[in-house]
PDB file of C-alpha atoms in Angstrom:
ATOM      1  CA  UNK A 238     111.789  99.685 122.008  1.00 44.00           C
ATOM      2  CA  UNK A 239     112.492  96.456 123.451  1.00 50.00           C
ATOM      3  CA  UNK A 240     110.729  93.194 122.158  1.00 87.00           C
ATOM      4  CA  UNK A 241     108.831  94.912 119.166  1.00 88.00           C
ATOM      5  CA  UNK A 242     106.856  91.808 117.925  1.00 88.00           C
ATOM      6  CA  UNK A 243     104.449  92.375 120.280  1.00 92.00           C
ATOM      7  CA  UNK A 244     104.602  96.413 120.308  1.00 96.00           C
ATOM      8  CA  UNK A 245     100.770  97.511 119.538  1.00 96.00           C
ATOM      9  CA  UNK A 246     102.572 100.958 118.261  1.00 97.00           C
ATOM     10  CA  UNK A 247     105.325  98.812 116.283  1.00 98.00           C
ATOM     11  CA  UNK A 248     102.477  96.977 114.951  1.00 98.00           C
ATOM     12  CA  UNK A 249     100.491  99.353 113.614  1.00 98.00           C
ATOM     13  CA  UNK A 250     103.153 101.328 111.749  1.00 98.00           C
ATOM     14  CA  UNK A 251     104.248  98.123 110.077  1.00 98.00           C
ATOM     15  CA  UNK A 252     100.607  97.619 109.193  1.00 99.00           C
ATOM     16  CA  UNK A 253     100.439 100.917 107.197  1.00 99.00           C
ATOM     17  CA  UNK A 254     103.616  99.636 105.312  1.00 99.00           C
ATOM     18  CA  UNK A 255     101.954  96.446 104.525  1.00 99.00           C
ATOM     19  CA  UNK A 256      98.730  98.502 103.360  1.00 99.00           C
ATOM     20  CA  UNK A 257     100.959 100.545 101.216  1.00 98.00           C
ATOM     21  CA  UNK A 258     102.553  97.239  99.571  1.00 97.00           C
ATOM     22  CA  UNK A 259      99.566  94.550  99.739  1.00 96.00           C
ATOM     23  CA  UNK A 260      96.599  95.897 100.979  1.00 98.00           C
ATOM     24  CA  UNK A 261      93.417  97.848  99.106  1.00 98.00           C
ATOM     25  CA  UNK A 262      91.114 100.228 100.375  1.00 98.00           C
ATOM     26  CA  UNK A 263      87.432  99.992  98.900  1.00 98.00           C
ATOM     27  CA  UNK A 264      84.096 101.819  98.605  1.00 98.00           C
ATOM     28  CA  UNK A 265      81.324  99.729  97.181  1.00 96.00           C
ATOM     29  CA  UNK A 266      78.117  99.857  96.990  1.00 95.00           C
ATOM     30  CA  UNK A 267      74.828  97.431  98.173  1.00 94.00           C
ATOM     31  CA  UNK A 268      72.019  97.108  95.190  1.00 91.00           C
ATOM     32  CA  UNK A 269      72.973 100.590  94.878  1.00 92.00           C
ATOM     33  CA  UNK A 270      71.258 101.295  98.190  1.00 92.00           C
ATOM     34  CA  UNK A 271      73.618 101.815 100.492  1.00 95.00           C
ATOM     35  CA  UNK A 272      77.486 102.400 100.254  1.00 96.00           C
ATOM     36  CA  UNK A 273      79.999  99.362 101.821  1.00 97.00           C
ATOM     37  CA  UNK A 274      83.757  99.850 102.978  1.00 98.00           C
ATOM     38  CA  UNK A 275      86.213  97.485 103.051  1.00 98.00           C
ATOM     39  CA  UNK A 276      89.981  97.023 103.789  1.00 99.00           C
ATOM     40  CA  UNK A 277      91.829  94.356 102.697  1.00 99.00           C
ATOM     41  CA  UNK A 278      95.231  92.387 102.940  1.00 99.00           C
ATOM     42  CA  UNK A 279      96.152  89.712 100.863  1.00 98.00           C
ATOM     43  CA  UNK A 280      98.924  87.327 100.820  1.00 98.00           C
ATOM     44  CA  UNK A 281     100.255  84.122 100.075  1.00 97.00           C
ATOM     45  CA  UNK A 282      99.017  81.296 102.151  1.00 98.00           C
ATOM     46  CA  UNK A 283     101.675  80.306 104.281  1.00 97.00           C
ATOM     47  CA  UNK A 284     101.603  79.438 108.267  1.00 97.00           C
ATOM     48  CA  UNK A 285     104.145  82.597 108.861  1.00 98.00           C
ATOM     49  CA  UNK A 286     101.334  85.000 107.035  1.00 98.00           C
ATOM     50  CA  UNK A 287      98.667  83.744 109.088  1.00 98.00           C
ATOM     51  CA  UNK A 288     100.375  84.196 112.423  1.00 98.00           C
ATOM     52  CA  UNK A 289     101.282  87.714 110.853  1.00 98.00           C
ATOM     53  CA  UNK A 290      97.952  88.470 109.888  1.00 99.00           C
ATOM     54  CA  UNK A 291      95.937  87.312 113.064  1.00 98.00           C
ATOM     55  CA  UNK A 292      98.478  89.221 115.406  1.00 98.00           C
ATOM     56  CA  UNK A 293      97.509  92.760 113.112  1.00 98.00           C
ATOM     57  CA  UNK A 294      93.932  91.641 113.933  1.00 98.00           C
ATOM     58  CA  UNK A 295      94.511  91.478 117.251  1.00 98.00           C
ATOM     59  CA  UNK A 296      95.349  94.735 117.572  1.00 98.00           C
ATOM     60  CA  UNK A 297      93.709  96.644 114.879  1.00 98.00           C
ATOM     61  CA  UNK A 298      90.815  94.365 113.900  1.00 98.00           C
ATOM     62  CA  UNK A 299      89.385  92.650 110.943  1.00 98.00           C
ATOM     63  CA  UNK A 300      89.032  88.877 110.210  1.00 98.00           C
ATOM     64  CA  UNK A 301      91.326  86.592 108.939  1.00 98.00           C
ATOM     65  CA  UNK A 302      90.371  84.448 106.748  1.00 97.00           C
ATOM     66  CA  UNK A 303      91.863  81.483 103.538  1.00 96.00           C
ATOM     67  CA  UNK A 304      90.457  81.658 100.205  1.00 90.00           C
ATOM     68  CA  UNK A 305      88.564  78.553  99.052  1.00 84.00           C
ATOM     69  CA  UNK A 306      91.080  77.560  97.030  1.00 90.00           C
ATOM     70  CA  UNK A 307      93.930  77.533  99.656  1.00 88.00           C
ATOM     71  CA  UNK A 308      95.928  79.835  97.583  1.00 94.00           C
ATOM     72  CA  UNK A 309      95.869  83.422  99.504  1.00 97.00           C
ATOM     73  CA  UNK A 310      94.796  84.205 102.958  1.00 98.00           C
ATOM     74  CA  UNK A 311      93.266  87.506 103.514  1.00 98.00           C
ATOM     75  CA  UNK A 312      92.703  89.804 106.415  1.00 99.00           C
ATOM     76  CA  UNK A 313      89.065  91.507 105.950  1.00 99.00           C
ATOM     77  CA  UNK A 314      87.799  94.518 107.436  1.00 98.00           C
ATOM     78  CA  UNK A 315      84.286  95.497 106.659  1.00 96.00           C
ATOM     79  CA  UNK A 316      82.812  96.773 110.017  1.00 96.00           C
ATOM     80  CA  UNK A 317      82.564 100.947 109.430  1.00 95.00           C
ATOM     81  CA  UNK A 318      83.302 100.874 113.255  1.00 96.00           C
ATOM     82  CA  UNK A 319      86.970  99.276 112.452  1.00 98.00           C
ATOM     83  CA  UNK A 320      87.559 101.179 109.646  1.00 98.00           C
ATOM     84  CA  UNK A 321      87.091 104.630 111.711  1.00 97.00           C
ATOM     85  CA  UNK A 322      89.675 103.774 114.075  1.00 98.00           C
ATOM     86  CA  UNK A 323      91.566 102.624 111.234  1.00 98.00           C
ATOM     87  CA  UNK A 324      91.511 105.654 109.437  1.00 98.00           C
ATOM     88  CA  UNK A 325      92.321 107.812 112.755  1.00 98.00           C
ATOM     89  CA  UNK A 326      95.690 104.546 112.645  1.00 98.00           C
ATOM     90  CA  UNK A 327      96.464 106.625 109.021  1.00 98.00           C
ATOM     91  CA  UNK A 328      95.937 110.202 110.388  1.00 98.00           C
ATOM     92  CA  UNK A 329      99.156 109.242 113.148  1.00 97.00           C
ATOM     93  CA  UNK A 330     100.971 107.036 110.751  1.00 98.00           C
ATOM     94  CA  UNK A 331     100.290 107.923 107.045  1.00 97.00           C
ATOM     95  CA  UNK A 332     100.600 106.288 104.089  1.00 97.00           C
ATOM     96  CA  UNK A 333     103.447 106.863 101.641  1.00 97.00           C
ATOM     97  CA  UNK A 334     102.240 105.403  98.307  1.00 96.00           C
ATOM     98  CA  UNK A 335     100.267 107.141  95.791  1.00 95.00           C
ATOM     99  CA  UNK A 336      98.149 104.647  95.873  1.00 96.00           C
ATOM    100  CA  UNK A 337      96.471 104.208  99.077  1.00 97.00           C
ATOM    101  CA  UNK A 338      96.735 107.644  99.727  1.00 97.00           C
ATOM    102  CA  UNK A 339      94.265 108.626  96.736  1.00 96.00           C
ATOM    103  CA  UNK A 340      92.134 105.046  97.867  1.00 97.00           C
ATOM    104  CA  UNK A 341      91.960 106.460 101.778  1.00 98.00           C
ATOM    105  CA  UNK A 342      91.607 110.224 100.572  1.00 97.00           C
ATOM    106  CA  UNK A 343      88.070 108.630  98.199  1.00 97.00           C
ATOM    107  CA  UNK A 344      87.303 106.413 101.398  1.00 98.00           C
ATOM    108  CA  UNK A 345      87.644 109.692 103.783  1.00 97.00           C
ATOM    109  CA  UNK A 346      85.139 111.299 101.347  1.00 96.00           C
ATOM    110  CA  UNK A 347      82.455 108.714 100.966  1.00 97.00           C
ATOM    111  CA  UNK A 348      82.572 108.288 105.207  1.00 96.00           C
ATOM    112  CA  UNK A 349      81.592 111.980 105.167  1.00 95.00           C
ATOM    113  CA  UNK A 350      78.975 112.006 102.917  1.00 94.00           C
ATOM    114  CA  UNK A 351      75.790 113.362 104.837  1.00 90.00           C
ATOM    115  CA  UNK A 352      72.976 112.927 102.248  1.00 91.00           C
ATOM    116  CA  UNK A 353      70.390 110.089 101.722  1.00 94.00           C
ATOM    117  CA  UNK A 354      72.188 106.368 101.619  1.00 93.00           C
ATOM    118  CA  UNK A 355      70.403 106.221  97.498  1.00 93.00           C
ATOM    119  CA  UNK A 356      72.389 109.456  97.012  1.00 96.00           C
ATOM    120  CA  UNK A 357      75.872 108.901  98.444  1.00 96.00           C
ATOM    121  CA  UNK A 358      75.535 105.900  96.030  1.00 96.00           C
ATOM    122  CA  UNK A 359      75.492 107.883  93.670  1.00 96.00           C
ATOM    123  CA  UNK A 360      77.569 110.222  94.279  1.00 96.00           C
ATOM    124  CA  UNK A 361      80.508 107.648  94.704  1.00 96.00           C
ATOM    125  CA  UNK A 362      79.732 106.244  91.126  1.00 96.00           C
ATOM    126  CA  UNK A 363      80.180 109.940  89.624  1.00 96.00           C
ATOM    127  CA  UNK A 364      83.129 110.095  91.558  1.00 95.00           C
ATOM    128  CA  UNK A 365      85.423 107.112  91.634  1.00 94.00           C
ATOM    129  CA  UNK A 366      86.517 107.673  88.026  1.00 94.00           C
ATOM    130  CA  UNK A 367      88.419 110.414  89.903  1.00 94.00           C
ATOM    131  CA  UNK A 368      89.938 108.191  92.763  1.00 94.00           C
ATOM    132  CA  UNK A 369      93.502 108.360  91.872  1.00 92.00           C
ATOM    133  CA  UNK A 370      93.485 111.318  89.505  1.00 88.00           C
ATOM    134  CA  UNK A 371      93.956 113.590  93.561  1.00 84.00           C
ATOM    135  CA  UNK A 372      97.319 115.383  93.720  1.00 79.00           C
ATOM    136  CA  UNK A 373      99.367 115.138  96.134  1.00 85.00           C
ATOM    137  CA  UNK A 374     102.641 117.007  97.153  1.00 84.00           C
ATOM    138  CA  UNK A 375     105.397 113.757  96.813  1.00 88.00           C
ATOM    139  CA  UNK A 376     107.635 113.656  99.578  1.00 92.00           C
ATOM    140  CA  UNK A 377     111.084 114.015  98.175  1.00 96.00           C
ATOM    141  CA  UNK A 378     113.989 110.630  98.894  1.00 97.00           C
ATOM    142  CA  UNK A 379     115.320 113.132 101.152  1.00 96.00           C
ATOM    143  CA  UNK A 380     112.917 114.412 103.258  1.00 96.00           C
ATOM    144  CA  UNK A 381     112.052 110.722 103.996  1.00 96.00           C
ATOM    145  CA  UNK A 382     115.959 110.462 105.027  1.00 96.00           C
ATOM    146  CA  UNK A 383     115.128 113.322 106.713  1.00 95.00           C
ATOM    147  CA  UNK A 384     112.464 112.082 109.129  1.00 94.00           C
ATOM    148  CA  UNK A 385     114.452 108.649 109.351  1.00 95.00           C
ATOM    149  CA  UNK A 386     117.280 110.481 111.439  1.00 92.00           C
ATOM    150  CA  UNK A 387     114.490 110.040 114.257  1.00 91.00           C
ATOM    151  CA  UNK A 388     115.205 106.200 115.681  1.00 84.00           C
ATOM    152  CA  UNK A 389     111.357 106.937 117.065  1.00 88.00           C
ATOM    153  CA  UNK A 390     109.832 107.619 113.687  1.00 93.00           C
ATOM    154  CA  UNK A 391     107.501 105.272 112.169  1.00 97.00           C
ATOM    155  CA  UNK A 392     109.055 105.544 108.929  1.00 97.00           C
ATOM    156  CA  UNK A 393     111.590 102.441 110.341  1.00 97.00           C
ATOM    157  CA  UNK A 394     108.567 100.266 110.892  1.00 98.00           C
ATOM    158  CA  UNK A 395     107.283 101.192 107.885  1.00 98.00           C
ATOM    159  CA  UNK A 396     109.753  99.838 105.914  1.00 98.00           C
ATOM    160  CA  UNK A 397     109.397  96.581 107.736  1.00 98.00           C
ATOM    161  CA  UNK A 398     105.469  96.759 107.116  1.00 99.00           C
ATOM    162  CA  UNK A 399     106.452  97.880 103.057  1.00 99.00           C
ATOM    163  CA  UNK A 400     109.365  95.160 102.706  1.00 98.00           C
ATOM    164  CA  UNK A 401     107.093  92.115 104.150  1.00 98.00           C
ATOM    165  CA  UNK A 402     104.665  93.386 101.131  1.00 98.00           C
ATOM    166  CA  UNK A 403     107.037  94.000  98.335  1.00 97.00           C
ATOM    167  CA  UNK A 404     110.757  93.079  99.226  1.00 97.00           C
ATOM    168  CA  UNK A 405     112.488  90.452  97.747  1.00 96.00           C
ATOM    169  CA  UNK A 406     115.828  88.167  99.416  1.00 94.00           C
ATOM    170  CA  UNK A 407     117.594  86.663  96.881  1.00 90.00           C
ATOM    171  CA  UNK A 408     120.293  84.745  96.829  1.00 81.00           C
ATOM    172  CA  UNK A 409     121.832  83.524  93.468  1.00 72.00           C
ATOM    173  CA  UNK A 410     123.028  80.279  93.223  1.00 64.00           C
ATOM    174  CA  UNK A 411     124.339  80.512  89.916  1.00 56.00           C
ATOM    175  CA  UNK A 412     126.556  83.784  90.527  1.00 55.00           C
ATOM    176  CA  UNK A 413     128.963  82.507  93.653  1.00 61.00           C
ATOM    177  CA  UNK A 414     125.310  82.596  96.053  1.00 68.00           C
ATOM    178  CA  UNK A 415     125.487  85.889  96.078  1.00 79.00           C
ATOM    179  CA  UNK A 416     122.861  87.801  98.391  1.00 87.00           C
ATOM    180  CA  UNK A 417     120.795  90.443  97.187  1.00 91.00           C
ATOM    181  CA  UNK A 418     117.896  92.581  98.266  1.00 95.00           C
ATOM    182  CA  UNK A 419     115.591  94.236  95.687  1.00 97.00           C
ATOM    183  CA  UNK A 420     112.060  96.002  96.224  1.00 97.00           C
ATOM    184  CA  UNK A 421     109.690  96.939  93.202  1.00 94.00           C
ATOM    185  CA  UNK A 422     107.054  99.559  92.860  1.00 93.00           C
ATOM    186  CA  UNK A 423     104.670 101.426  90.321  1.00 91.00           C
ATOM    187  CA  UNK A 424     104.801 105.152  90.091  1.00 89.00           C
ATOM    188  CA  UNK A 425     106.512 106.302  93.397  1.00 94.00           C
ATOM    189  CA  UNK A 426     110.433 106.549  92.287  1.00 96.00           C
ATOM    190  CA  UNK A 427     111.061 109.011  95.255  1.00 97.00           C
ATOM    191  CA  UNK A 428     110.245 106.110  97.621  1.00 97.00           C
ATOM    192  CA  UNK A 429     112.934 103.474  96.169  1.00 98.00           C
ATOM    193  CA  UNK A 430     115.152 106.499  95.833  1.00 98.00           C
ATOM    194  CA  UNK A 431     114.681 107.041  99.955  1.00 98.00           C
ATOM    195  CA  UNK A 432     114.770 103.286 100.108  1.00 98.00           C
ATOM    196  CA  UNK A 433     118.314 103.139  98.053  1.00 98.00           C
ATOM    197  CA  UNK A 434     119.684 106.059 100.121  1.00 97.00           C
ATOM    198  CA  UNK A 435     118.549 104.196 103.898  1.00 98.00           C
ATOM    199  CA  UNK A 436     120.257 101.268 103.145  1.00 97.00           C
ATOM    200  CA  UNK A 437     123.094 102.975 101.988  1.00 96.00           C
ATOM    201  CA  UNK A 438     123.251 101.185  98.301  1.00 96.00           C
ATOM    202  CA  UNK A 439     125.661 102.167  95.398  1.00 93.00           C
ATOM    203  CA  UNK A 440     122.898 101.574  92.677  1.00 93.00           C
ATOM    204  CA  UNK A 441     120.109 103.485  92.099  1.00 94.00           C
ATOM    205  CA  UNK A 442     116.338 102.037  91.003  1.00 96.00           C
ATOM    206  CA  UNK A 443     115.893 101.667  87.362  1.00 95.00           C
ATOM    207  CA  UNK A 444     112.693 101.614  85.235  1.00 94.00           C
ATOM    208  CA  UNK A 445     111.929  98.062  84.053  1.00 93.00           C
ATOM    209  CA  UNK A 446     109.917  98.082  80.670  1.00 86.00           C
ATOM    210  CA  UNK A 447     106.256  97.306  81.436  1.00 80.00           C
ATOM    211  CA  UNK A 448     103.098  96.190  79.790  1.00 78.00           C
ATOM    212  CA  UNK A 449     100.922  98.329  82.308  1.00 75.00           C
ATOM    213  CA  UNK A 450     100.090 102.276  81.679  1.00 72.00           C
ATOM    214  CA  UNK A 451     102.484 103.069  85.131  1.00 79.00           C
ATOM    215  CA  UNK A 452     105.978 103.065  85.433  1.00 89.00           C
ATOM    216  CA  UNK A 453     107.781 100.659  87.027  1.00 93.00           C
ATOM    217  CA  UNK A 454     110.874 100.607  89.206  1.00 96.00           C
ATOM    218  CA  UNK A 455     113.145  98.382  90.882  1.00 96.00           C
ATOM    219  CA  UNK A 456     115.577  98.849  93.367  1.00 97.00           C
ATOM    220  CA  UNK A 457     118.241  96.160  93.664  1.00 96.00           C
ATOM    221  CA  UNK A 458     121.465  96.105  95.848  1.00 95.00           C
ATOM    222  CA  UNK A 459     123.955  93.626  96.836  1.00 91.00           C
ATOM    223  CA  UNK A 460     127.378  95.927  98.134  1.00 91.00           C
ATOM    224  CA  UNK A 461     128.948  95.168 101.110  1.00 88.00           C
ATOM    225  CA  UNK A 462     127.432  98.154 102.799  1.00 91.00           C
ATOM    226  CA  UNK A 463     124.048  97.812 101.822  1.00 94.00           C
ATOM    227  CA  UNK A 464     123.827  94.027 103.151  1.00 90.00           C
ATOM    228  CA  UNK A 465     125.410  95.508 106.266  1.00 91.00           C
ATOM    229  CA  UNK A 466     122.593  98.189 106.593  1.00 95.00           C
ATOM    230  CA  UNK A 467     119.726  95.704 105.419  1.00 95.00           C
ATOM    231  CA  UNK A 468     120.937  93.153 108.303  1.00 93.00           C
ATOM    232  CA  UNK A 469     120.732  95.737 111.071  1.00 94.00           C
ATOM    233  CA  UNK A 470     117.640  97.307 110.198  1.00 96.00           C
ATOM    234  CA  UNK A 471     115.720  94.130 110.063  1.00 96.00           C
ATOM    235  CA  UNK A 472     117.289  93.006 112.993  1.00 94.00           C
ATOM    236  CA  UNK A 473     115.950  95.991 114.791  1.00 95.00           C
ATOM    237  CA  UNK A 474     113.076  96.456 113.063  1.00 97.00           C
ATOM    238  CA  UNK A 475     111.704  92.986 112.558  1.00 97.00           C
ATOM    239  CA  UNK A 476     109.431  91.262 110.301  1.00 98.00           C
ATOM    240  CA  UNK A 477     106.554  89.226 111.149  1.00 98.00           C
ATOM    241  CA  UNK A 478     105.476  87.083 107.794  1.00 98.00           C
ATOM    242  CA  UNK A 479     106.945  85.196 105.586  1.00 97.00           C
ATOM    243  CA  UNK A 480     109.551  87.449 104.716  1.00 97.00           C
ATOM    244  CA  UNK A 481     111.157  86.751 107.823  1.00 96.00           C
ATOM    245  CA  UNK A 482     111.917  83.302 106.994  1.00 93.00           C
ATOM    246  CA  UNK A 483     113.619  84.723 103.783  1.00 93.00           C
ATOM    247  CA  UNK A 484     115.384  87.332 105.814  1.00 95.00           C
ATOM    248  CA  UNK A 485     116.914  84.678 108.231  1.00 92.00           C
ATOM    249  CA  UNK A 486     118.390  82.628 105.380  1.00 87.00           C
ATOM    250  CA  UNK A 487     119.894  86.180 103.881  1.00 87.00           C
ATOM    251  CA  UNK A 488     121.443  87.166 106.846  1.00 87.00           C
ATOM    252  CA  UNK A 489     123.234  83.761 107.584  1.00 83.00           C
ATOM    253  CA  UNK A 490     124.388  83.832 103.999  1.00 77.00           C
ATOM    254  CA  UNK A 491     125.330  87.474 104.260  1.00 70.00           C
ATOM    255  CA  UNK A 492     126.901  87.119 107.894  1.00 69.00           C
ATOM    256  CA  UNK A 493     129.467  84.003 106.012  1.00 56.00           C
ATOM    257  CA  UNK A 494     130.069  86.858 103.038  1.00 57.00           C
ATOM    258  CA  UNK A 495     130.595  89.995 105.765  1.00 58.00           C
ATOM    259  CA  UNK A 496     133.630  87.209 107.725  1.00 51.00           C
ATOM    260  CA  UNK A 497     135.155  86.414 104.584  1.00 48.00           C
TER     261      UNK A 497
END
């Protein structure tokens, strides 16, 4: 897979990652006439996330557009069109959080409604109290390891896609500038567990004490062997935002660390 930037396939499998991590799926409705879908993506406003952004809408769709206040830039979907072929993008690469799986399991269910426009309104309104109360069987940290064995899976790109979202690069100034990497998320523990096992880490994620009704986890690493594996994924798998510019710094910092 030479040259992934500009990959359509590579694309697209980082851009359900992304979803996973940034991006909302929504049903709405139109003076409770008719019902309105939407996708959306939205990040900080930096030149790296709009060149990010406006190559995903090159291949999948959607508008990009800044927020009137400068702070966020967003890529919009809104055409039902789009969002078909989007959904049949989800069908070949699905999600993995809890998350957007319930949001595009609702969204799959209002698209099929076949009754009056006044009624699917209506029944969306009964229904949406339910969105994310759908089970669904959780993939195990394993079974993700499992499918990563496969260099062709687009579980790699994925984790591109999820880290551009919610990854973090640190490097600590105070503490001999040591690098670290560390990735957060509500609910789905099995997916920091697969996360802590593919980058081959030493520590396992740990629940941070939250305000919010969900659980929180964080997975943080900075061994030898997990900067290693970090480095060479990203190198193979790239980013495309602003994370890449973090990455870049990381692995030159790492790369001195690795010599010495």
């Amino acid at each position: 897979m030479s040259n992934l930037r500009i990959n359509p396939e590579y694309i697209k499998c980082f851009f359900v990652g992304l979803m996973d991590g940034d991006g909302s799926i929504q049903v709405n409705h139109w003076h409770m006439r008719s019902l309105q879908f939407r996708m959306v993506i939205k990040l900080s406003n930096l030149p790296a996330n709009i060149r990010m952004l406006n190559q995903i809408a090159a291949v999948i769709g959607g508008k990009v557009t800044v927020q009137c206040n400068g702070e966020f830039v967003l890529w919009v979907v809104d055409d039902k069109r789009v969002i078909f072929n989007i959904v049949k993008i989800f069908d070949t690469y699905p999600p993995l959080t809890t998350r957007l799986k319930c949001q595009l399991y609702f969204l799959k269910s209002c698209l099929g409604l076949q009754n009056t426009p006044a009624s699917n309104v209506s029944w969306m309104i009964t229904y949406r109290k339910y969105k994310y109360k759908h089970a669904f069987t959780v993939t195990s940290a394993q079974e993700l390891l499992k499918m990563s064995l496969d260099y062709r899976h687009y579980i790699h790109a994925w984790i591109s896609g999820f880290t551009e979202a919610e990854g973090c690069f640190t490097i600590r100034a105070f503490s001999s500038c040591i690098p670290s990497f560390s990735i957060g998320q509500n609910d789905d523990l099995e997916l920091l567990l697969f996360l802590a096992l593919y980058f081959m880490a030493n520590s396992k994620p740990r629940p941070v004490p939250s305000k919010s009704s969900k659980s929180f986890y964080l997975f943080e690493t900075a061994s030898l062997a997990s900067l290693i594996s970090i480095c060479a994924h990203f190198n193979k798998y790239p980013l495309l935002g602003a994370k890449k510019d973090s990455f870049e710094k990381f692995k030159k910092l790492s790369s001195v660390i690795l010599v010495n």
